[in-house]
Coordinates of N, CA, C and O and ligand atoms in Angstrom, one line a residue:
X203 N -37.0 -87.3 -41.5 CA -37.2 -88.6 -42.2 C -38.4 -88.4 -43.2 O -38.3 -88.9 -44.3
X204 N -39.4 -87.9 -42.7 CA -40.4 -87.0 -43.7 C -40.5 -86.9 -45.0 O -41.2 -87.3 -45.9
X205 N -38.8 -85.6 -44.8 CA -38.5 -84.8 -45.8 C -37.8 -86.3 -46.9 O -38.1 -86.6 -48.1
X206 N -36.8 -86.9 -46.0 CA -35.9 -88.3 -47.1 C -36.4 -89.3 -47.7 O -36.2 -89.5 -48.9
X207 N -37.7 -90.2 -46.7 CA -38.1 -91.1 -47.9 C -39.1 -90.7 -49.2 O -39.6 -91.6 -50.0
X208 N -39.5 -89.4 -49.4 CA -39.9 -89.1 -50.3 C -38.8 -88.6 -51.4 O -39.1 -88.1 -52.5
X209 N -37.2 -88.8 -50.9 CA -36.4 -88.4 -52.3 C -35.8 -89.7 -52.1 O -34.6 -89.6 -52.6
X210 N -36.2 -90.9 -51.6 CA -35.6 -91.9 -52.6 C -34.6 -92.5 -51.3 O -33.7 -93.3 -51.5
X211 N -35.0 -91.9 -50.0 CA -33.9 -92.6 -48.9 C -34.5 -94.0 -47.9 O -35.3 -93.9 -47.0
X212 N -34.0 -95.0 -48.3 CA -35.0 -95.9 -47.5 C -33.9 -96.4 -46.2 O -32.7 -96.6 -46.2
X213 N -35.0 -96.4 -44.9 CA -34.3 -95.8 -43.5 C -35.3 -97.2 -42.8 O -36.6 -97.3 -42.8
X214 N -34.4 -97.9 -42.2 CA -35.7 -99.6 -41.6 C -35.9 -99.1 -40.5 O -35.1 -98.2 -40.3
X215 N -36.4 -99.3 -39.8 CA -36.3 -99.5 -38.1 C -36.5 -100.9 -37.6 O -36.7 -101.8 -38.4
X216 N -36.6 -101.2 -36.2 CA -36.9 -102.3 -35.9 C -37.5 -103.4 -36.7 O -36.9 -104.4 -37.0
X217 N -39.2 -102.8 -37.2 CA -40.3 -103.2 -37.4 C -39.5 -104.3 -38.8 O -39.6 -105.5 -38.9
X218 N -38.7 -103.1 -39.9 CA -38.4 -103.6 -40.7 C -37.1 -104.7 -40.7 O -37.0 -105.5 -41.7
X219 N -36.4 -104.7 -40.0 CA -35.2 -105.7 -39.6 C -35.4 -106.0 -38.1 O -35.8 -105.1 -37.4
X220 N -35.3 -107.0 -37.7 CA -35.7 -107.7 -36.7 C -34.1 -107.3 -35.4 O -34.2 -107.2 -34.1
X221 N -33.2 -107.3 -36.2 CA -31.6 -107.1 -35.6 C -31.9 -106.0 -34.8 O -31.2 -106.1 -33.7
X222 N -32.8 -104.7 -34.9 CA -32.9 -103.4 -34.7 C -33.2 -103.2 -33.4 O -34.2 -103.8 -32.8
X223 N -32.5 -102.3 -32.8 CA -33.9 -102.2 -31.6 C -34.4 -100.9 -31.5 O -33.8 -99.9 -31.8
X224 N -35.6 -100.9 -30.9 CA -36.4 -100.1 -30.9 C -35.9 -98.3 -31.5 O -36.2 -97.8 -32.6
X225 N -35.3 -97.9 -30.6 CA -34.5 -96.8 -31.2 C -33.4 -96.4 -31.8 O -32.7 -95.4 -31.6
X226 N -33.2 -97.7 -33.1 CA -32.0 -97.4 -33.6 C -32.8 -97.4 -35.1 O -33.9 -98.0 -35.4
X227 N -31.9 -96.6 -36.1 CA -32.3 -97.0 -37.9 C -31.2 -97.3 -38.5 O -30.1 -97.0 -38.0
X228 N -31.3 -97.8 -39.4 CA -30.5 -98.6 -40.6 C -30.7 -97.9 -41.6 O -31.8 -97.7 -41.9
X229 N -29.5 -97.2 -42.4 CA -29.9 -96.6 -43.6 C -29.2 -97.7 -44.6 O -28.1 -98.2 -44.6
X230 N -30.4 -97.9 -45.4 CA -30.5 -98.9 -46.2 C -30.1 -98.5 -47.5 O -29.5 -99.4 -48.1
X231 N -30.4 -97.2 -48.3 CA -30.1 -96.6 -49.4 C -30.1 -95.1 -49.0 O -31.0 -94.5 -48.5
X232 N -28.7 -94.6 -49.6 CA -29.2 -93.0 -49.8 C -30.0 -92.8 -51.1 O -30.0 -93.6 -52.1
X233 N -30.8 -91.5 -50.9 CA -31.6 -90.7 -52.0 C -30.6 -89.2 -52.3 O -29.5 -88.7 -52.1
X234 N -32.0 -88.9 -52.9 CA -31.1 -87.5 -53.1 C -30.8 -86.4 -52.7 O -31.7 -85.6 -52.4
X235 N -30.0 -86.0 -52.7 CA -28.9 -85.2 -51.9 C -29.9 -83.6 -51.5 O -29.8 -82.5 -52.1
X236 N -30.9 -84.1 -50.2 CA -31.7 -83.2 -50.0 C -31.4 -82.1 -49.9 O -32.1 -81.1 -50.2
X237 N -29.7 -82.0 -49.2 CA -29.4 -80.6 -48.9 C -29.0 -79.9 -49.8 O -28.3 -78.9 -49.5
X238 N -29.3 -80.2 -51.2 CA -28.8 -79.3 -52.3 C -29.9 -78.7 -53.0 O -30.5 -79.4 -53.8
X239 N -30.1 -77.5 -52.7 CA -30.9 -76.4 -53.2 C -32.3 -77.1 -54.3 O -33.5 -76.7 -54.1
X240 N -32.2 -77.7 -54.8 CA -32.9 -78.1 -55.8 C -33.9 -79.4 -54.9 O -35.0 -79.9 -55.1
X241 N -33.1 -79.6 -54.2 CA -34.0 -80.8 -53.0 C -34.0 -80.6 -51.6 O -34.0 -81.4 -50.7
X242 N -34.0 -79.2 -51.7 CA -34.0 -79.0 -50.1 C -35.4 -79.4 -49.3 O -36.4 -79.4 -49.9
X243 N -35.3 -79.7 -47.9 CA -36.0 -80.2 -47.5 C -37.2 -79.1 -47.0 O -36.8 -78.1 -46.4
X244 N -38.2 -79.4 -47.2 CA -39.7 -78.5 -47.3 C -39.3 -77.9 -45.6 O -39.4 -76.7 -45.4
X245 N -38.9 -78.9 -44.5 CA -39.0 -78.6 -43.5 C -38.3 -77.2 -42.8 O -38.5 -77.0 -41.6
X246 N -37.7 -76.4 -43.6 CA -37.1 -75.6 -42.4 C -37.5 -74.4 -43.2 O -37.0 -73.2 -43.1
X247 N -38.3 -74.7 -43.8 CA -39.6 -73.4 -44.7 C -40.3 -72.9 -43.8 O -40.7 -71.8 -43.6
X248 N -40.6 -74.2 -43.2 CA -42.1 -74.0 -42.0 C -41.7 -73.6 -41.3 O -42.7 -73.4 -40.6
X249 N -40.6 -73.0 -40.7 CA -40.2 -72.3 -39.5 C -40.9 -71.1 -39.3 O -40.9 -70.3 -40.3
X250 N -41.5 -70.8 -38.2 CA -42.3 -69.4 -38.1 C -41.0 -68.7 -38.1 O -39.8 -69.1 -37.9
X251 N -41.8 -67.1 -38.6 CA -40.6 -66.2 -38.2 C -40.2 -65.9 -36.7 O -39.0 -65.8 -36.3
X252 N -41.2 -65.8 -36.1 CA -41.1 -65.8 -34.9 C -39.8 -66.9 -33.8 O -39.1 -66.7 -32.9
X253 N -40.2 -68.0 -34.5 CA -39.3 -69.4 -33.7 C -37.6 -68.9 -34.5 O -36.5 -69.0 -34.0
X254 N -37.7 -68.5 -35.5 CA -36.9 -68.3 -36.3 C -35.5 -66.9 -36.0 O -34.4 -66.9 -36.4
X255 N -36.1 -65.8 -35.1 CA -36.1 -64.9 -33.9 C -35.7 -65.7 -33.0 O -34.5 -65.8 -32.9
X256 N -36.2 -66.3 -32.5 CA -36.2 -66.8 -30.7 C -34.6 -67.7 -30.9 O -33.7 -67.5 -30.2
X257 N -34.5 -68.4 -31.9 CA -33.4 -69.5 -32.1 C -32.4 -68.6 -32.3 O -31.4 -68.7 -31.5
X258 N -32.4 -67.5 -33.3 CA -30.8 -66.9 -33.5 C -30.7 -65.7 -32.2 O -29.5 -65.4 -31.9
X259 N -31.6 -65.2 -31.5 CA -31.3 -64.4 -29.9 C -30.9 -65.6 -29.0 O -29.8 -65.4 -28.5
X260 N -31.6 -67.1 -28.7 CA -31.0 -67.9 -28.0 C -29.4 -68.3 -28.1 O -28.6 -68.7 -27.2
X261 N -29.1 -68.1 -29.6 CA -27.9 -68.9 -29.6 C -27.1 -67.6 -29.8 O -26.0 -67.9 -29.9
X262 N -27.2 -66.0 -30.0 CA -26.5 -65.2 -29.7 C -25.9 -64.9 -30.9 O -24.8 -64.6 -31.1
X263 N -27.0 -65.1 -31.9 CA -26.6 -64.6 -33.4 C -24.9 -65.3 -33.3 O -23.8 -64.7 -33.2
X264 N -25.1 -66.7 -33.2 CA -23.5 -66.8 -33.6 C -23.6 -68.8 -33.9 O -24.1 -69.8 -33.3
X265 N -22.8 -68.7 -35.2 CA -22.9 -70.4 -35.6 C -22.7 -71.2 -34.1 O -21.7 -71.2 -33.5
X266 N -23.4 -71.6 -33.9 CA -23.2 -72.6 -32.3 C -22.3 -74.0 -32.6 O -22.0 -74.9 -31.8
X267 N -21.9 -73.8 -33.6 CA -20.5 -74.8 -34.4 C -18.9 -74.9 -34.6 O -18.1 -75.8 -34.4
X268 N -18.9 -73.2 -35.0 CA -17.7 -72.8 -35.1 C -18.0 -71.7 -34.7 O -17.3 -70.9 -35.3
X269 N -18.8 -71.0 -33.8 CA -18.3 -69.8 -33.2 C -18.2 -68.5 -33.8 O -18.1 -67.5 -33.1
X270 N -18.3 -68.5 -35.3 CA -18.3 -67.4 -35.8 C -19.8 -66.3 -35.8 O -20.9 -66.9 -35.7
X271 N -19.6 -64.6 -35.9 CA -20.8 -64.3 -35.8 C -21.1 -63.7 -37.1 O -20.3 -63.4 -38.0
X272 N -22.5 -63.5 -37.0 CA -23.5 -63.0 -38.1 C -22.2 -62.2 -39.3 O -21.1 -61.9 -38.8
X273 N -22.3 -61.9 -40.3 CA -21.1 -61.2 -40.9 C -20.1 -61.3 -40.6 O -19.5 -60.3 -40.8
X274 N -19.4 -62.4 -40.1 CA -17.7 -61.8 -39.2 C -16.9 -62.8 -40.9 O -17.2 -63.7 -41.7
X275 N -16.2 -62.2 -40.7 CA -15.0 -62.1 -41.8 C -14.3 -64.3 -41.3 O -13.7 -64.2 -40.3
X276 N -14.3 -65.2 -41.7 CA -14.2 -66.7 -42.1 C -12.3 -66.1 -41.7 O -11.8 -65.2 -42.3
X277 N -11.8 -66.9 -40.6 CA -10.4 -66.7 -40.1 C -9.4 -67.1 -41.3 O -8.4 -66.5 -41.5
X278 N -9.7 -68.3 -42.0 CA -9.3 -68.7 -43.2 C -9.9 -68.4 -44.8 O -9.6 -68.9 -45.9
X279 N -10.8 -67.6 -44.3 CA -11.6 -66.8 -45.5 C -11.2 -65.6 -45.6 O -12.1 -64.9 -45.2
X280 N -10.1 -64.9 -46.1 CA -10.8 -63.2 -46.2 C -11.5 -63.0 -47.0 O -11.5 -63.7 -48.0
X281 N -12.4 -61.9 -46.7 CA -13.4 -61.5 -47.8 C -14.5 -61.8 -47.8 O -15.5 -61.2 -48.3
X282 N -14.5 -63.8 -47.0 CA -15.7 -64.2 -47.1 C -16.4 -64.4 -45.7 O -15.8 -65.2 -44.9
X283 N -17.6 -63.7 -45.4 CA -17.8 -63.3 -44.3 C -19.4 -64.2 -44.0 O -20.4 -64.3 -44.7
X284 N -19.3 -64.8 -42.8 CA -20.6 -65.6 -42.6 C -22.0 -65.2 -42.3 O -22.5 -64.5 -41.5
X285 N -22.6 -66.0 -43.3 CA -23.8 -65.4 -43.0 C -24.8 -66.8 -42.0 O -24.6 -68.0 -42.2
X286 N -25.5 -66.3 -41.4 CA -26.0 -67.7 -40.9 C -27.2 -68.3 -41.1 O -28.0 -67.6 -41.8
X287 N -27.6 -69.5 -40.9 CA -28.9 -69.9 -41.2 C -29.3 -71.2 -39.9 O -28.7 -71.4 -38.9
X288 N -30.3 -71.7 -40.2 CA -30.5 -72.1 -39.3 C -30.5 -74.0 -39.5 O -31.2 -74.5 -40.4
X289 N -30.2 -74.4 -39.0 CA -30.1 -75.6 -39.0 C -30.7 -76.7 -38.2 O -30.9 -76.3 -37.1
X290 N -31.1 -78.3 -38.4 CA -31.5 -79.3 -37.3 C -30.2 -79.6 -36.3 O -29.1 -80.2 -36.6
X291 N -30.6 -79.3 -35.3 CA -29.6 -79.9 -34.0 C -28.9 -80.7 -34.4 O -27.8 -80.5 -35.0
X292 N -29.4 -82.3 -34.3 CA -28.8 -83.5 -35.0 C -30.0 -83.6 -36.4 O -31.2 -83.6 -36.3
X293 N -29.1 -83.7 -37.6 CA -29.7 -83.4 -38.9 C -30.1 -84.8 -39.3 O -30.7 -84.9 -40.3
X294 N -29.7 -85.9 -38.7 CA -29.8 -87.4 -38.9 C -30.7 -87.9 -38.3 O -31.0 -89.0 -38.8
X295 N -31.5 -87.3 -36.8 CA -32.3 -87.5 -36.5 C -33.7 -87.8 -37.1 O -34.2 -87.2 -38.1
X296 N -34.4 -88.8 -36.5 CA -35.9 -89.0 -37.9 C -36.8 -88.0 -36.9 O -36.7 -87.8 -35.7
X297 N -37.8 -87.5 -37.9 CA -38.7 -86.2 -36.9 C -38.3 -85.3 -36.9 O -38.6 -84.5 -36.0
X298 N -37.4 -85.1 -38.0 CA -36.6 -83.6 -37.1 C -38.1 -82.7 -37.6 O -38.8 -83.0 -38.6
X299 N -38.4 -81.6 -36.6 CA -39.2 -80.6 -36.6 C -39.0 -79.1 -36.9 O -37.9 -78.9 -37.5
X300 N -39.5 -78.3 -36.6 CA -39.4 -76.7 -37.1 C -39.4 -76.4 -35.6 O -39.4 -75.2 -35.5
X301 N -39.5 -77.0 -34.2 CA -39.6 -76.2 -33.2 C -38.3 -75.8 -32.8 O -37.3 -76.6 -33.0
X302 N -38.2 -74.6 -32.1 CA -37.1 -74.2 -31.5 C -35.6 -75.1 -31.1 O -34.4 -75.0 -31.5
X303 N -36.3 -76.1 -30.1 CA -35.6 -77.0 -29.2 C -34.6 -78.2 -30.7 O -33.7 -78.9 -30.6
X304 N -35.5 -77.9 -31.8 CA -34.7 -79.0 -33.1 C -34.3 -78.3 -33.8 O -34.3 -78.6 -35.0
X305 N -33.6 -76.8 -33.3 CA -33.0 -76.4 -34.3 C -32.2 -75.7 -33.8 O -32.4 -75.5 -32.6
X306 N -30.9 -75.1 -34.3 CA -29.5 -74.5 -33.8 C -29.0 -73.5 -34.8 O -28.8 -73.6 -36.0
X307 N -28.9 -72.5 -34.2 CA -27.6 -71.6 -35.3 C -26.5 -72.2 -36.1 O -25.6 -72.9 -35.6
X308 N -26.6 -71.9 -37.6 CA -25.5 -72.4 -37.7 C -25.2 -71.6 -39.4 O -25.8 -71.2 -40.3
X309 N -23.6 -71.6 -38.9 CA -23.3 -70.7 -40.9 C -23.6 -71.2 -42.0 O -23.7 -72.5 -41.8
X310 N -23.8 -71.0 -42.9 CA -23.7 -72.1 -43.7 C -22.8 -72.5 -44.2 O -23.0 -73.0 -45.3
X311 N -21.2 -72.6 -43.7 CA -20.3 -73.3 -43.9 C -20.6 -74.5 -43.4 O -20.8 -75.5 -43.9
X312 N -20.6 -74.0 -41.7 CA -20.7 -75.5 -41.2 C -22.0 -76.2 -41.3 O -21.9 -77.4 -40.9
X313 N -23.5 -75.9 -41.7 CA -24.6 -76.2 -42.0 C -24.4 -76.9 -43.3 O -25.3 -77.6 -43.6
X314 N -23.4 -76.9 -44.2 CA -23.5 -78.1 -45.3 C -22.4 -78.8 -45.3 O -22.4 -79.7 -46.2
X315 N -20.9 -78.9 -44.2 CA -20.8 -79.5 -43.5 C -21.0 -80.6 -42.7 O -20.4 -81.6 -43.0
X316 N -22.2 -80.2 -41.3 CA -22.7 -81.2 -40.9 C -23.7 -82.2 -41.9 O -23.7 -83.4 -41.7
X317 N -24.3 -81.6 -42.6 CA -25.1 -82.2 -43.8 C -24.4 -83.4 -44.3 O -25.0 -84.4 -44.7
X318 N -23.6 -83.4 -44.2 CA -22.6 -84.5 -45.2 C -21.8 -85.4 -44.4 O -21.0 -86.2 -44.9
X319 N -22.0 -85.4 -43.1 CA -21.1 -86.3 -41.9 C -22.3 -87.3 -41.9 O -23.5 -86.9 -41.8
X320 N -21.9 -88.7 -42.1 CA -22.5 -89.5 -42.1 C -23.3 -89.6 -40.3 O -22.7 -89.0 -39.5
X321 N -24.5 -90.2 -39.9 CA -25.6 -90.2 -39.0 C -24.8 -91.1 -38.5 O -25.1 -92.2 -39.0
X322 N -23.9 -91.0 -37.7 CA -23.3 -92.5 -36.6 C -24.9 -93.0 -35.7 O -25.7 -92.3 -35.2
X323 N -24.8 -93.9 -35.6 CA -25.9 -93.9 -34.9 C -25.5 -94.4 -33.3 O -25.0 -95.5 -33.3
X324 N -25.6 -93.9 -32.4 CA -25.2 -93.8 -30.8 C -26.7 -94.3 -30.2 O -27.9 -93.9 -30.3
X325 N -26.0 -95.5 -29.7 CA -27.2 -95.8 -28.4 C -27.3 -95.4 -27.5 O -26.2 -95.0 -27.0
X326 N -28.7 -95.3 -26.6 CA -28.6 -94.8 -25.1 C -27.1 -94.8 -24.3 O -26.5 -93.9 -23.7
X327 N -26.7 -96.1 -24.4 CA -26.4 -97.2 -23.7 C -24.5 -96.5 -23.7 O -23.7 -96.4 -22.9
X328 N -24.6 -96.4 -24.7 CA -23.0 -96.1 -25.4 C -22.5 -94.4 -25.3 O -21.5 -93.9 -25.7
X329 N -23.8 -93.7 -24.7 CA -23.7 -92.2 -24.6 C -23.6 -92.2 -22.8 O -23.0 -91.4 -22.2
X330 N -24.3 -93.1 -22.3 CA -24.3 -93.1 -20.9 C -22.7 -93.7 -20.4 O -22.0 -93.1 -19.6
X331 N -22.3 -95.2 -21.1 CA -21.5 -95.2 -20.5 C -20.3 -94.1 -20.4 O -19.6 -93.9 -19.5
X332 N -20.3 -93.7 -21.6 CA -19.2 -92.3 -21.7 C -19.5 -91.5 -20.6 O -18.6 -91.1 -19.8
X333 N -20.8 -91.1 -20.7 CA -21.5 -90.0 -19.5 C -20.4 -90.5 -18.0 O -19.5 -89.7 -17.5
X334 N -20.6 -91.8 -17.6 CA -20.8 -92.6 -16.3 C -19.0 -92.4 -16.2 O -18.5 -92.4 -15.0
X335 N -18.3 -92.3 -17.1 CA -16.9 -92.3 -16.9 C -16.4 -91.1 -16.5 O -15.6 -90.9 -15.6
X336 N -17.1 -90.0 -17.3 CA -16.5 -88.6 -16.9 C -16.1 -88.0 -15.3 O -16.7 -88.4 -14.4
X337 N -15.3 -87.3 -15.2 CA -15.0 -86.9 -13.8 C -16.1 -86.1 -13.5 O -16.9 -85.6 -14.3
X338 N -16.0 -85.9 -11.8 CA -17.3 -85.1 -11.0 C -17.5 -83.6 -12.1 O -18.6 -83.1 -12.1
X339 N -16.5 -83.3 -12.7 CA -16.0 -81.5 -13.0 C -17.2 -81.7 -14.0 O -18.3 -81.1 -14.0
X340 N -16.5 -83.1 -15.4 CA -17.2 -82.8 -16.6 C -18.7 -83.6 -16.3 O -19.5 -83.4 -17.1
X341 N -19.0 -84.2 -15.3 CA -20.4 -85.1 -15.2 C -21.4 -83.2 -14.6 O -22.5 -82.9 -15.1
X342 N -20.9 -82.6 -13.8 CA -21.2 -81.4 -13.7 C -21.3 -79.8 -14.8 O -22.0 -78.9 -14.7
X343 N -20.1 -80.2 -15.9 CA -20.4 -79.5 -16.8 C -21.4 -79.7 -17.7 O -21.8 -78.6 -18.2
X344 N -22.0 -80.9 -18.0 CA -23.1 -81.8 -19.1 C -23.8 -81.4 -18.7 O -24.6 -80.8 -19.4
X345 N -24.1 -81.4 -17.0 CA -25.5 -81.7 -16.8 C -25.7 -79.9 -16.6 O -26.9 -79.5 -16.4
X346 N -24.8 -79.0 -16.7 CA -25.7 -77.8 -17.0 C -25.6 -77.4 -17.8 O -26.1 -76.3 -17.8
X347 N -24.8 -78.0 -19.3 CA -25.4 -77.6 -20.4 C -26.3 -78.6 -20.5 O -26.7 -78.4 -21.6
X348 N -26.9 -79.5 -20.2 CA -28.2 -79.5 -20.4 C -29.2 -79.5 -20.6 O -30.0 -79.9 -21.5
X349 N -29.2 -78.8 -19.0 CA -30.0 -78.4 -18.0 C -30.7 -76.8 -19.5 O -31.9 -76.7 -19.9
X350 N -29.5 -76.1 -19.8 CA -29.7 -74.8 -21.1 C -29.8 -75.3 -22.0 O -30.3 -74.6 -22.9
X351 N -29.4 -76.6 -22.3 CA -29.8 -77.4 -23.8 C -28.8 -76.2 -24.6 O -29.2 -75.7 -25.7
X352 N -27.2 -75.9 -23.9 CA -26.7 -74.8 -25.3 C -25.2 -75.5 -24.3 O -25.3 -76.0 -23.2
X353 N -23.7 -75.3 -25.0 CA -22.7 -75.7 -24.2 C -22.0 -74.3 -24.7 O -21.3 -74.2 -25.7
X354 N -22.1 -73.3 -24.0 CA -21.6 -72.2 -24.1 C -19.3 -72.4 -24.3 O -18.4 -72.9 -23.6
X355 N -19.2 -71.7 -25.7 CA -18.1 -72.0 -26.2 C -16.9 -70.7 -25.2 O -17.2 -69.5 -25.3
X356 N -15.8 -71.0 -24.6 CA -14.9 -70.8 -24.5 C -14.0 -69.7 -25.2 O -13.9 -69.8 -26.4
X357 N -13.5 -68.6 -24.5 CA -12.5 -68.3 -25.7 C -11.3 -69.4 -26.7 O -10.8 -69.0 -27.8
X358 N -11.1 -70.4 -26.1 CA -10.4 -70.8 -26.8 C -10.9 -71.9 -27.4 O -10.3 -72.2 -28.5
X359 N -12.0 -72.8 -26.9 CA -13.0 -73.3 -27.8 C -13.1 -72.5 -29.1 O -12.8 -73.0 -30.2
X360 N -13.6 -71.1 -29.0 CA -14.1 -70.4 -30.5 C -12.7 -70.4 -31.4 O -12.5 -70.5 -32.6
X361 N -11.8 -70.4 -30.2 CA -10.4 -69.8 -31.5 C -10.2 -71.9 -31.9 O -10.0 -72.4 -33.0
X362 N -10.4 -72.6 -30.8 CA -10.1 -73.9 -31.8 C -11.4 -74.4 -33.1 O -11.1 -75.0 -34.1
X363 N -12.4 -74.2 -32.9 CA -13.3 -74.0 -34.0 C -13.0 -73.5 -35.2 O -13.5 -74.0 -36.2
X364 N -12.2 -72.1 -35.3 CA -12.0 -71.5 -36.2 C -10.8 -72.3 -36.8 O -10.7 -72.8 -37.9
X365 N -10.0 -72.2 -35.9 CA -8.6 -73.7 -36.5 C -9.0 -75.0 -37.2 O -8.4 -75.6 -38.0
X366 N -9.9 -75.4 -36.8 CA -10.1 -76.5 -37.5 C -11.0 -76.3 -38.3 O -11.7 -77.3 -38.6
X367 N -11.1 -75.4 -38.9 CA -11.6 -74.8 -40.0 C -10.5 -74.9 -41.8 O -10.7 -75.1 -42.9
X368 N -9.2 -74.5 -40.8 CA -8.1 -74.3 -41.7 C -7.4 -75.7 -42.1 O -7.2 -76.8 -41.5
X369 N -7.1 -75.2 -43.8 CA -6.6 -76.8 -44.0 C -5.3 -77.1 -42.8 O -4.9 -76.4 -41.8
X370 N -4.9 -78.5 -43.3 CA -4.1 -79.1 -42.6 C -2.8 -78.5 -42.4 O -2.4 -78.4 -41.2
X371 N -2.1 -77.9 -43.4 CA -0.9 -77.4 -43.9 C -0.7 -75.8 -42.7 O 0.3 -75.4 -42.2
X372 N -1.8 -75.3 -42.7 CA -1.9 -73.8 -42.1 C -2.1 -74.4 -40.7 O -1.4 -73.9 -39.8
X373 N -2.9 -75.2 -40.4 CA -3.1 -75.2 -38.8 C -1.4 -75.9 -38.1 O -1.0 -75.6 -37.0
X374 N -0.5 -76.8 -38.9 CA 0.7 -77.3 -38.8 C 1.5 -75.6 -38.1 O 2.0 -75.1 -37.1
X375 N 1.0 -74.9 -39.7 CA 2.3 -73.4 -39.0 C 1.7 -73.1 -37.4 O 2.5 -72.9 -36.5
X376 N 0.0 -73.0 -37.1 CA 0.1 -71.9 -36.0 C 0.1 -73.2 -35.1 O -0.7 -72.8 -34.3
X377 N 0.5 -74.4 -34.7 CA 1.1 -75.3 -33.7 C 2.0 -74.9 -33.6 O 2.6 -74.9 -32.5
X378 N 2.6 -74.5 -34.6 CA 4.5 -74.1 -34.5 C 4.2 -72.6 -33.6 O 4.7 -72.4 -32.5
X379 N 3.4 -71.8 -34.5 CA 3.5 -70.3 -33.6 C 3.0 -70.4 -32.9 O 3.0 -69.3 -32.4
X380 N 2.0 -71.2 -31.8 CA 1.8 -70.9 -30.6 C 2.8 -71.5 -30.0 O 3.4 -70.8 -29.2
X381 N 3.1 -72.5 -30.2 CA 4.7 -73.3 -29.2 C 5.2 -72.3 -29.2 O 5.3 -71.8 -28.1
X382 N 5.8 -71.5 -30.2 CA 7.1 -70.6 -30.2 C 6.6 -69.6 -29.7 O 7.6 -68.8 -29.6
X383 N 5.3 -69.0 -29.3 CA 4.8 -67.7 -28.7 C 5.2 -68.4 -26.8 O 5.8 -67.9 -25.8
X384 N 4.6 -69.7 -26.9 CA 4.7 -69.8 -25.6 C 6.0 -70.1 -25.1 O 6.0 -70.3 -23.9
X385 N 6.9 -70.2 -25.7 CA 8.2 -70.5 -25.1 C 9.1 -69.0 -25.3 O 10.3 -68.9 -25.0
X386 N 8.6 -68.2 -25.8 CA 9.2 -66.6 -25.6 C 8.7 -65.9 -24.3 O 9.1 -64.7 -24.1
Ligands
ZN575 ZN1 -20.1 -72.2 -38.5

């Protein structure tokens, strides 16, 4: 938030609307479009090199998004092969920082991407009750990604990341070819 209300983004909290509560914001006007080169945000400059190391060995030199790794060839890209960068966890968050723990691998497909998905804003309240419904399995899966603060992706997690990568029209064919793989 640092980086936004100096390009023109005004963001209320409580203080400023009374409706609010404590830990929620209101975005009141967008500014300008920080994530484009010419207004990128000062913040992910500051990254030591060092933190900058620790983040892409933690996440295993691999977009922690879609799964793809350092150079690997885009499943719906040939030719165009990902390079990664590093990104804020949640990018809508106010405070985001340069430490480790606020920042995540990510390519820069899906780093401009998430950039552009509007900041839903989720209450405690509305993340717990979801939590409070989950079965023993998934109330046990959360709490040890957690616990790693990372949700280690699946083989078939990575291959559905990479699918939903692909337009609409291409992911229709391989529904068809895995049905028809799985019924041979
Ligand atoms: Zn990615």
């Amino acid at each position: 938030m640092r980086d936004l209300r100096p390009a023109g983004w005004v963001i209320l909290t409580y203080r400023d609307k009374p409706s609010l509560q404590p830990d929620q914001l209101y975005l009141e006007k967008i500014g300008l479009p920080i994530w484009e080169a010419e207004h990128r945000a000062a913040g992910l400059r500051q990254i030591s090199a060092k933190t900058r190391r620790f983040v892409y060995e933690r996440d295993g030199h691999m977009c922690r998004r879609c799964g793809v790794a350092a150079g690997e060839e885009y499943a719906d890209d040939p030719g165009v092969h990902a390079r990664l960068t590093l990104g804020h966890v949640n990018p809508h968050k106010s405070g985001n920082g340069a430490n480790a723990e606020d920042l995540i691998t990510e390519c820069a497909r899906c780093n401009e991407t998430v950039k552009h998905l509007t900041g839903v804003q989720m209450t405690k309240e509305q993340v717990w009750d979801r939590m409070k419904e989950l079965p023993l399995r998934g109330k046990r899966d959360l709490l040890a990604w957690m616990k790693v603060d990372h949700r280690p992706l699946s083989p078939a997690e990575k291959a559905w990341g990479m699918y939903r990568q692909l337009p609409a029209a291409v992911r229709e064919e391989l529904e068809k070819d895995l049905e028809a793989l799985m019924r041979s």
